[in-house]
């Protein structure tokens, strides 16, 4: 693992090194499994596909916490096929394990282009372990991206890449119906041109869905396109959310 990190700087500090907790026989069997004729002779992005498969399998066993969910590849593929992210800056401010980036790459490579010559990937992921999975996911697909993790990547309060108005494509599946965002900290943020979608008695934003929608809008450049997964509740919410929704629709940017 250290040799891999040394040879490929984007993975520095990202790979696990805790294999001492496994029995030697487990590691031996794993090495035998991967040292197979089938894998030695496989072509294409076989290790990337294997990694995607395991990410999906592990996600089925993990708890879905705070409105956060693993995005099924079929949904990501739909978003990619609609907005066609084939050039420029591609940004996912809630990037999880990096599926949006990987599917964008598949889209670009399917038409015979080199992903890393066409796009630049940026992401936020507050869970540092998940951010490491994303970096590994990119690496096993032969990709690179700049992913910020931890407190610096909590999109409500931070904009570490400073991408307002610069993105050609924004793709995301943000956490749904979050009600713990500090209204005092986010009011006046230039990424919220339509204002706050309601504040509760605890001085928290009542529901962050339209914070996210505002972020997506604000990050796009004049010809940019966004494709997102959002709670169905957002399409019918009333009060402050409805006011932000109306302002957003009136921009003409919503299709």
C-alpha atoms as a PDB file:
ATOM      1  CA  UNK A   1       0.000   0.000   0.000  1.00  0.00           C
ATOM      2  CA  UNK A   2       2.852   2.381   0.810  1.00  0.00           C
ATOM      3  CA  UNK A   3       4.499   1.541  -2.507  1.00  0.00           C
ATOM      4  CA  UNK A   4       1.286   2.347  -4.375  1.00  0.00           C
ATOM      5  CA  UNK A   5       0.913   5.654  -2.528  1.00  0.00           C
ATOM      6  CA  UNK A   6       4.529   6.514  -3.295  1.00  0.00           C
ATOM      7  CA  UNK A   7       4.067   5.761  -6.993  1.00  0.00           C
ATOM      8  CA  UNK A   8       0.759   7.620  -7.270  1.00  0.00           C
ATOM      9  CA  UNK A   9       0.754  10.834  -5.164  1.00  0.00           C
ATOM     10  CA  UNK A  10      -3.036  11.466  -5.388  1.00  0.00           C
ATOM     11  CA  UNK A  11      -3.476   8.388  -3.152  1.00  0.00           C
ATOM     12  CA  UNK A  12      -0.974   9.547  -0.510  1.00  0.00           C
ATOM     13  CA  UNK A  13      -2.432   8.820   2.916  1.00  0.00           C
ATOM     14  CA  UNK A  14      -5.632   7.360   1.436  1.00  0.00           C
ATOM     15  CA  UNK A  15      -5.071   3.590   1.404  1.00  0.00           C
ATOM     16  CA  UNK A  16      -5.817   1.281   4.359  1.00  0.00           C
ATOM     17  CA  UNK A  17      -2.874  -0.293   6.167  1.00  0.00           C
ATOM     18  CA  UNK A  18      -4.641  -2.263   8.893  1.00  0.00           C
ATOM     19  CA  UNK A  19      -4.287  -5.745   7.471  1.00  0.00           C
ATOM     20  CA  UNK A  20      -2.703  -7.026  10.681  1.00  0.00           C
ATOM     21  CA  UNK A  21      -6.201  -7.644  12.036  1.00  0.00           C
ATOM     22  CA  UNK A  22      -6.791 -10.384   9.444  1.00  0.00           C
ATOM     23  CA  UNK A  23      -5.565 -13.945   9.754  1.00  0.00           C
ATOM     24  CA  UNK A  24      -2.678 -14.731   7.434  1.00  0.00           C
ATOM     25  CA  UNK A  25      -4.790 -17.391   5.729  1.00  0.00           C
ATOM     26  CA  UNK A  26      -7.407 -14.776   4.767  1.00  0.00           C
ATOM     27  CA  UNK A  27      -4.836 -12.583   3.074  1.00  0.00           C
ATOM     28  CA  UNK A  28      -3.269 -15.592   1.368  1.00  0.00           C
ATOM     29  CA  UNK A  29      -6.624 -16.696  -0.016  1.00  0.00           C
ATOM     30  CA  UNK A  30      -7.373 -13.171  -1.198  1.00  0.00           C
ATOM     31  CA  UNK A  31      -4.082 -13.017  -3.081  1.00  0.00           C
ATOM     32  CA  UNK A  32      -4.816 -16.407  -4.677  1.00  0.00           C
ATOM     33  CA  UNK A  33      -8.250 -15.186  -5.746  1.00  0.00           C
ATOM     34  CA  UNK A  34      -6.835 -12.107  -7.432  1.00  0.00           C
ATOM     35  CA  UNK A  35      -3.940 -14.036  -8.972  1.00  0.00           C
ATOM     36  CA  UNK A  36      -6.247 -15.799 -11.379  1.00  0.00           C
ATOM     37  CA  UNK A  37      -5.938 -16.392 -15.094  1.00  0.00           C
ATOM     38  CA  UNK A  38      -9.244 -14.612 -15.635  1.00  0.00           C
ATOM     39  CA  UNK A  39      -8.013 -11.402 -14.048  1.00  0.00           C
ATOM     40  CA  UNK A  40      -4.570 -11.621 -15.631  1.00  0.00           C
ATOM     41  CA  UNK A  41      -6.103 -11.800 -19.095  1.00  0.00           C
ATOM     42  CA  UNK A  42      -8.984  -9.352 -18.489  1.00  0.00           C
ATOM     43  CA  UNK A  43      -9.069  -6.227 -20.604  1.00  0.00           C
ATOM     44  CA  UNK A  44     -10.606  -2.810 -20.092  1.00  0.00           C
ATOM     45  CA  UNK A  45     -11.540  -1.241 -16.799  1.00  0.00           C
ATOM     46  CA  UNK A  46     -11.947  -4.521 -14.939  1.00  0.00           C
ATOM     47  CA  UNK A  47     -10.590  -3.403 -11.553  1.00  0.00           C
ATOM     48  CA  UNK A  48     -12.654  -0.234 -11.687  1.00  0.00           C
ATOM     49  CA  UNK A  49     -15.781  -2.286 -12.335  1.00  0.00           C
ATOM     50  CA  UNK A  50     -14.920  -4.646  -9.482  1.00  0.00           C
ATOM     51  CA  UNK A  51     -14.480  -1.684  -7.135  1.00  0.00           C
ATOM     52  CA  UNK A  52     -17.840  -0.207  -8.207  1.00  0.00           C
ATOM     53  CA  UNK A  53     -19.509  -3.554  -7.517  1.00  0.00           C
ATOM     54  CA  UNK A  54     -18.101  -3.784  -3.989  1.00  0.00           C
ATOM     55  CA  UNK A  55     -19.020  -0.184  -3.196  1.00  0.00           C
ATOM     56  CA  UNK A  56     -22.622  -0.962  -4.128  1.00  0.00           C
ATOM     57  CA  UNK A  57     -22.625  -4.171  -2.087  1.00  0.00           C
ATOM     58  CA  UNK A  58     -21.136  -2.499   1.000  1.00  0.00           C
ATOM     59  CA  UNK A  59     -23.634   0.355   0.755  1.00  0.00           C
ATOM     60  CA  UNK A  60     -26.510  -2.107   1.131  1.00  0.00           C
ATOM     61  CA  UNK A  61     -25.159  -3.087   4.545  1.00  0.00           C
ATOM     62  CA  UNK A  62     -24.391   0.428   5.804  1.00  0.00           C
ATOM     63  CA  UNK A  63     -26.795   2.651   7.708  1.00  0.00           C
ATOM     64  CA  UNK A  64     -28.360   5.520   5.794  1.00  0.00           C
ATOM     65  CA  UNK A  65     -27.674   8.343   8.180  1.00  0.00           C
ATOM     66  CA  UNK A  66     -28.908  11.922   8.146  1.00  0.00           C
ATOM     67  CA  UNK A  67     -30.685  11.619   4.808  1.00  0.00           C
ATOM     68  CA  UNK A  68     -27.560  10.347   3.050  1.00  0.00           C
ATOM     69  CA  UNK A  69     -27.883   7.478   0.584  1.00  0.00           C
ATOM     70  CA  UNK A  70     -25.629   5.668  -1.862  1.00  0.00           C
ATOM     71  CA  UNK A  71     -26.777   6.627  -5.356  1.00  0.00           C
ATOM     72  CA  UNK A  72     -27.541   3.563  -7.510  1.00  0.00           C
ATOM     73  CA  UNK A  73     -25.437   3.530 -10.692  1.00  0.00           C
ATOM     74  CA  UNK A  74     -28.585   3.431 -12.843  1.00  0.00           C
ATOM     75  CA  UNK A  75     -29.667   6.809 -11.463  1.00  0.00           C
ATOM     76  CA  UNK A  76     -26.203   8.267 -11.937  1.00  0.00           C
ATOM     77  CA  UNK A  77     -26.157   6.984 -15.528  1.00  0.00           C
ATOM     78  CA  UNK A  78     -29.489   8.685 -16.170  1.00  0.00           C
ATOM     79  CA  UNK A  79     -28.171  12.031 -14.915  1.00  0.00           C
ATOM     80  CA  UNK A  80     -25.000  11.662 -16.977  1.00  0.00           C
ATOM     81  CA  UNK A  81     -26.904  10.787 -20.147  1.00  0.00           C
ATOM     82  CA  UNK A  82     -29.201  13.794 -19.725  1.00  0.00           C
ATOM     83  CA  UNK A  83     -26.616  16.500 -19.035  1.00  0.00           C
ATOM     84  CA  UNK A  84     -23.697  14.956 -20.999  1.00  0.00           C
ATOM     85  CA  UNK A  85     -20.725  16.109 -18.876  1.00  0.00           C
ATOM     86  CA  UNK A  86     -18.031  15.941 -21.540  1.00  0.00           C
ATOM     87  CA  UNK A  87     -15.884  19.027 -20.965  1.00  0.00           C
ATOM     88  CA  UNK A  88     -14.680  21.586 -18.458  1.00  0.00           C
ATOM     89  CA  UNK A  89     -15.248  21.572 -14.714  1.00  0.00           C
ATOM     90  CA  UNK A  90     -17.424  18.789 -13.280  1.00  0.00           C
ATOM     91  CA  UNK A  91     -18.364  19.355  -9.639  1.00  0.00           C
ATOM     92  CA  UNK A  92     -20.171  17.198  -7.076  1.00  0.00           C
ATOM     93  CA  UNK A  93     -20.546  19.032  -3.737  1.00  0.00           C
ATOM     94  CA  UNK A  94     -21.797  15.863  -2.015  1.00  0.00           C
ATOM     95  CA  UNK A  95     -19.658  13.359  -3.870  1.00  0.00           C
ATOM     96  CA  UNK A  96     -19.776  10.308  -1.604  1.00  0.00           C
ATOM     97  CA  UNK A  97     -17.636   7.567  -3.121  1.00  0.00           C
ATOM     98  CA  UNK A  98     -17.277   9.367  -6.458  1.00  0.00           C
ATOM     99  CA  UNK A  99     -19.847   7.580  -8.602  1.00  0.00           C
ATOM    100  CA  UNK A 100     -20.805  10.728 -10.523  1.00  0.00           C
ATOM    101  CA  UNK A 101     -17.200  11.191 -11.635  1.00  0.00           C
ATOM    102  CA  UNK A 102     -16.767   7.573 -12.667  1.00  0.00           C
ATOM    103  CA  UNK A 103     -19.982   7.477 -14.703  1.00  0.00           C
ATOM    104  CA  UNK A 104     -19.002  10.765 -16.370  1.00  0.00           C
ATOM    105  CA  UNK A 105     -15.751   9.127 -17.381  1.00  0.00           C
ATOM    106  CA  UNK A 106     -17.569   6.108 -18.813  1.00  0.00           C
ATOM    107  CA  UNK A 107     -19.698   8.514 -20.874  1.00  0.00           C
ATOM    108  CA  UNK A 108     -16.640  10.337 -22.226  1.00  0.00           C
ATOM    109  CA  UNK A 109     -14.672   7.180 -22.969  1.00  0.00           C
ATOM    110  CA  UNK A 110     -17.618   5.549 -24.711  1.00  0.00           C
ATOM    111  CA  UNK A 111     -17.242   8.150 -27.485  1.00  0.00           C
ATOM    112  CA  UNK A 112     -13.493   7.564 -27.711  1.00  0.00           C
ATOM    113  CA  UNK A 113     -12.267  10.559 -25.704  1.00  0.00           C
ATOM    114  CA  UNK A 114      -9.666  10.749 -22.914  1.00  0.00           C
ATOM    115  CA  UNK A 115     -11.458  11.824 -19.733  1.00  0.00           C
ATOM    116  CA  UNK A 116      -8.513  13.573 -18.112  1.00  0.00           C
ATOM    117  CA  UNK A 117      -7.954  15.675 -21.239  1.00  0.00           C
ATOM    118  CA  UNK A 118     -11.597  16.732 -21.318  1.00  0.00           C
ATOM    119  CA  UNK A 119     -12.688  17.436 -17.736  1.00  0.00           C
ATOM    120  CA  UNK A 120     -11.503  18.426 -14.264  1.00  0.00           C
ATOM    121  CA  UNK A 121     -13.254  16.807 -11.297  1.00  0.00           C
ATOM    122  CA  UNK A 122     -13.922  18.595  -8.000  1.00  0.00           C
ATOM    123  CA  UNK A 123     -15.796  17.234  -5.002  1.00  0.00           C
ATOM    124  CA  UNK A 124     -16.806  17.777  -1.381  1.00  0.00           C
ATOM    125  CA  UNK A 125     -17.354  14.891   1.045  1.00  0.00           C
ATOM    126  CA  UNK A 126     -17.673  15.565   4.780  1.00  0.00           C
ATOM    127  CA  UNK A 127     -17.092  11.908   5.761  1.00  0.00           C
ATOM    128  CA  UNK A 128     -13.334  11.437   5.563  1.00  0.00           C
ATOM    129  CA  UNK A 129     -13.519   7.651   5.186  1.00  0.00           C
ATOM    130  CA  UNK A 130     -15.958   7.993   2.287  1.00  0.00           C
ATOM    131  CA  UNK A 131     -13.721  10.622   0.702  1.00  0.00           C
ATOM    132  CA  UNK A 132     -10.859   8.104   0.754  1.00  0.00           C
ATOM    133  CA  UNK A 133     -13.111   5.584  -0.987  1.00  0.00           C
ATOM    134  CA  UNK A 134     -13.782   8.220  -3.633  1.00  0.00           C
ATOM    135  CA  UNK A 135     -10.086   8.864  -4.213  1.00  0.00           C
ATOM    136  CA  UNK A 136      -9.471   5.125  -4.556  1.00  0.00           C
ATOM    137  CA  UNK A 137     -12.489   4.828  -6.864  1.00  0.00           C
ATOM    138  CA  UNK A 138     -11.020   7.478  -9.139  1.00  0.00           C
ATOM    139  CA  UNK A 139      -7.566   5.894  -9.038  1.00  0.00           C
ATOM    140  CA  UNK A 140      -8.674   2.381  -9.969  1.00  0.00           C
ATOM    141  CA  UNK A 141     -10.421   3.894 -12.986  1.00  0.00           C
ATOM    142  CA  UNK A 142      -7.280   5.769 -13.990  1.00  0.00           C
ATOM    143  CA  UNK A 143      -8.760   9.127 -12.983  1.00  0.00           C
ATOM    144  CA  UNK A 144      -7.776  12.029 -10.755  1.00  0.00           C
ATOM    145  CA  UNK A 145      -9.817  14.666  -8.988  1.00  0.00           C
ATOM    146  CA  UNK A 146      -9.601  17.213  -6.191  1.00  0.00           C
ATOM    147  CA  UNK A 147     -11.825  16.089  -3.320  1.00  0.00           C
ATOM    148  CA  UNK A 148     -11.944  18.026  -0.075  1.00  0.00           C
ATOM    149  CA  UNK A 149     -12.969  16.122   3.040  1.00  0.00           C
ATOM    150  CA  UNK A 150     -13.987  16.670   6.639  1.00  0.00           C
ATOM    151  CA  UNK A 151     -14.948  20.047   8.104  1.00  0.00           C
ATOM    152  CA  UNK A 152     -13.522  21.875   5.091  1.00  0.00           C
ATOM    153  CA  UNK A 153     -16.033  20.060   2.897  1.00  0.00           C
ATOM    154  CA  UNK A 154     -19.295  20.788   4.730  1.00  0.00           C
ATOM    155  CA  UNK A 155     -20.938  22.570   1.813  1.00  0.00           C
ATOM    156  CA  UNK A 156     -23.353  24.591   3.954  1.00  0.00           C
ATOM    157  CA  UNK A 157     -20.491  26.493   5.543  1.00  0.00           C
ATOM    158  CA  UNK A 158     -17.538  26.054   3.209  1.00  0.00           C
ATOM    159  CA  UNK A 159     -16.711  26.632  -0.448  1.00  0.00           C
ATOM    160  CA  UNK A 160     -13.088  25.403  -0.541  1.00  0.00           C
ATOM    161  CA  UNK A 161     -12.770  25.205  -4.323  1.00  0.00           C
ATOM    162  CA  UNK A 162     -14.315  28.679  -4.862  1.00  0.00           C
ATOM    163  CA  UNK A 163     -16.272  27.511  -7.882  1.00  0.00           C
ATOM    164  CA  UNK A 164     -19.235  29.921  -7.861  1.00  0.00           C
ATOM    165  CA  UNK A 165     -20.124  30.683 -11.477  1.00  0.00           C
ATOM    166  CA  UNK A 166     -17.312  28.509 -12.840  1.00  0.00           C
ATOM    167  CA  UNK A 167     -18.750  25.017 -13.296  1.00  0.00           C
ATOM    168  CA  UNK A 168     -19.717  23.506 -16.630  1.00  0.00           C
ATOM    169  CA  UNK A 169     -21.517  20.631 -14.886  1.00  0.00           C
ATOM    170  CA  UNK A 170     -22.843  20.066 -11.380  1.00  0.00           C
ATOM    171  CA  UNK A 171     -24.056  16.599 -10.406  1.00  0.00           C
ATOM    172  CA  UNK A 172     -25.121  15.561  -6.924  1.00  0.00           C
ATOM    173  CA  UNK A 173     -27.275  13.461  -4.645  1.00  0.00           C
ATOM    174  CA  UNK A 174     -27.208  15.610  -1.488  1.00  0.00           C
ATOM    175  CA  UNK A 175     -28.589  14.590   1.921  1.00  0.00           C
ATOM    176  CA  UNK A 176     -32.369  15.050   2.015  1.00  0.00           C
ATOM    177  CA  UNK A 177     -34.446  17.189   4.382  1.00  0.00           C
ATOM    178  CA  UNK A 178     -31.624  18.318   6.687  1.00  0.00           C
ATOM    179  CA  UNK A 179     -32.879  20.640   9.454  1.00  0.00           C
ATOM    180  CA  UNK A 180     -29.715  21.351  11.445  1.00  0.00           C
ATOM    181  CA  UNK A 181     -28.057  24.069   9.339  1.00  0.00           C
ATOM    182  CA  UNK A 182     -27.222  27.183  11.375  1.00  0.00           C
ATOM    183  CA  UNK A 183     -29.171  30.008   9.735  1.00  0.00           C
ATOM    184  CA  UNK A 184     -26.928  32.704  11.221  1.00  0.00           C
ATOM    185  CA  UNK A 185     -23.845  31.139   9.652  1.00  0.00           C
ATOM    186  CA  UNK A 186     -25.274  30.865   6.148  1.00  0.00           C
ATOM    187  CA  UNK A 187     -27.371  33.995   5.743  1.00  0.00           C
ATOM    188  CA  UNK A 188     -25.809  36.363   3.255  1.00  0.00           C
ATOM    189  CA  UNK A 189     -23.839  33.594   1.521  1.00  0.00           C
ATOM    190  CA  UNK A 190     -23.341  34.585  -2.128  1.00  0.00           C
ATOM    191  CA  UNK A 191     -24.298  31.035  -3.083  1.00  0.00           C
ATOM    192  CA  UNK A 192     -27.846  31.696  -1.815  1.00  0.00           C
ATOM    193  CA  UNK A 193     -29.132  34.371  -4.223  1.00  0.00           C
ATOM    194  CA  UNK A 194     -32.765  33.503  -3.465  1.00  0.00           C
ATOM    195  CA  UNK A 195     -32.439  33.824   0.312  1.00  0.00           C
ATOM    196  CA  UNK A 196     -33.081  31.284   3.047  1.00  0.00           C
ATOM    197  CA  UNK A 197     -35.947  28.776   2.660  1.00  0.00           C
ATOM    198  CA  UNK A 198     -37.379  29.349   6.134  1.00  0.00           C
ATOM    199  CA  UNK A 199     -35.885  29.421   9.624  1.00  0.00           C
ATOM    200  CA  UNK A 200     -37.290  27.576  12.644  1.00  0.00           C
ATOM    201  CA  UNK A 201     -37.446  28.610  16.309  1.00  0.00           C
ATOM    202  CA  UNK A 202     -34.022  27.142  16.965  1.00  0.00           C
ATOM    203  CA  UNK A 203     -32.507  29.485  14.356  1.00  0.00           C
ATOM    204  CA  UNK A 204     -31.891  26.558  12.052  1.00  0.00           C
ATOM    205  CA  UNK A 205     -32.827  26.419   8.378  1.00  0.00           C
ATOM    206  CA  UNK A 206     -36.122  24.512   8.410  1.00  0.00           C
ATOM    207  CA  UNK A 207     -35.123  22.307   5.499  1.00  0.00           C
ATOM    208  CA  UNK A 208     -31.848  22.443   3.561  1.00  0.00           C
ATOM    209  CA  UNK A 209     -33.179  21.048   0.283  1.00  0.00           C
ATOM    210  CA  UNK A 210     -33.372  24.509  -1.251  1.00  0.00           C
ATOM    211  CA  UNK A 211     -30.001  25.497   0.114  1.00  0.00           C
ATOM    212  CA  UNK A 212     -28.669  22.681  -2.044  1.00  0.00           C
ATOM    213  CA  UNK A 213     -30.756  23.725  -5.043  1.00  0.00           C
ATOM    214  CA  UNK A 214     -29.413  27.264  -4.667  1.00  0.00           C
ATOM    215  CA  UNK A 215     -25.848  25.987  -4.483  1.00  0.00           C
ATOM    216  CA  UNK A 216     -26.279  23.963  -7.671  1.00  0.00           C
ATOM    217  CA  UNK A 217     -27.625  27.026  -9.485  1.00  0.00           C
ATOM    218  CA  UNK A 218     -24.879  29.305  -8.151  1.00  0.00           C
ATOM    219  CA  UNK A 219     -21.993  27.049  -9.092  1.00  0.00           C
ATOM    220  CA  UNK A 220     -22.955  26.903 -12.777  1.00  0.00           C
ATOM    221  CA  UNK A 221     -21.473  29.193 -15.394  1.00  0.00           C
ATOM    222  CA  UNK A 222     -23.716  30.776 -18.007  1.00  0.00           C
ATOM    223  CA  UNK A 223     -23.861  27.676 -20.195  1.00  0.00           C
ATOM    224  CA  UNK A 224     -23.556  25.153 -17.352  1.00  0.00           C
ATOM    225  CA  UNK A 225     -25.930  22.274 -16.688  1.00  0.00           C
ATOM    226  CA  UNK A 226     -26.830  20.515 -13.466  1.00  0.00           C
ATOM    227  CA  UNK A 227     -28.428  17.140 -12.837  1.00  0.00           C
ATOM    228  CA  UNK A 228     -29.370  16.254  -9.276  1.00  0.00           C
ATOM    229  CA  UNK A 229     -31.296  13.802  -7.135  1.00  0.00           C
ATOM    230  CA  UNK A 230     -33.653  15.550  -4.732  1.00  0.00           C
ATOM    231  CA  UNK A 231     -36.328  14.554  -2.241  1.00  0.00           C
ATOM    232  CA  UNK A 232     -39.792  14.480  -3.845  1.00  0.00           C
ATOM    233  CA  UNK A 233     -40.940  16.620  -0.914  1.00  0.00           C
ATOM    234  CA  UNK A 234     -38.999  19.522  -2.435  1.00  0.00           C
ATOM    235  CA  UNK A 235     -41.386  19.733  -5.394  1.00  0.00           C
ATOM    236  CA  UNK A 236     -44.407  20.530  -3.214  1.00  0.00           C
ATOM    237  CA  UNK A 237     -43.003  22.146  -0.049  1.00  0.00           C
ATOM    238  CA  UNK A 238     -44.731  25.347   1.027  1.00  0.00           C
ATOM    239  CA  UNK A 239     -43.664  28.489   2.897  1.00  0.00           C
ATOM    240  CA  UNK A 240     -40.091  29.670   2.488  1.00  0.00           C
ATOM    241  CA  UNK A 241     -39.193  26.689   0.329  1.00  0.00           C
ATOM    242  CA  UNK A 242     -41.983  27.563  -2.113  1.00  0.00           C
ATOM    243  CA  UNK A 243     -40.711  31.130  -2.348  1.00  0.00           C
ATOM    244  CA  UNK A 244     -37.186  29.986  -3.172  1.00  0.00           C
ATOM    245  CA  UNK A 245     -38.593  27.452  -5.641  1.00  0.00           C
ATOM    246  CA  UNK A 246     -40.581  30.188  -7.400  1.00  0.00           C
ATOM    247  CA  UNK A 247     -37.542  32.459  -7.660  1.00  0.00           C
ATOM    248  CA  UNK A 248     -35.480  29.595  -9.013  1.00  0.00           C
ATOM    249  CA  UNK A 249     -38.056  28.727 -11.671  1.00  0.00           C
ATOM    250  CA  UNK A 250     -38.376  32.399 -12.651  1.00  0.00           C
ATOM    251  CA  UNK A 251     -34.690  32.519 -13.582  1.00  0.00           C
ATOM    252  CA  UNK A 252     -35.523  30.322 -16.565  1.00  0.00           C
ATOM    253  CA  UNK A 253     -32.730  27.935 -15.579  1.00  0.00           C
ATOM    254  CA  UNK A 254     -35.013  25.044 -14.621  1.00  0.00           C
ATOM    255  CA  UNK A 255     -36.032  22.511 -17.240  1.00  0.00           C
END
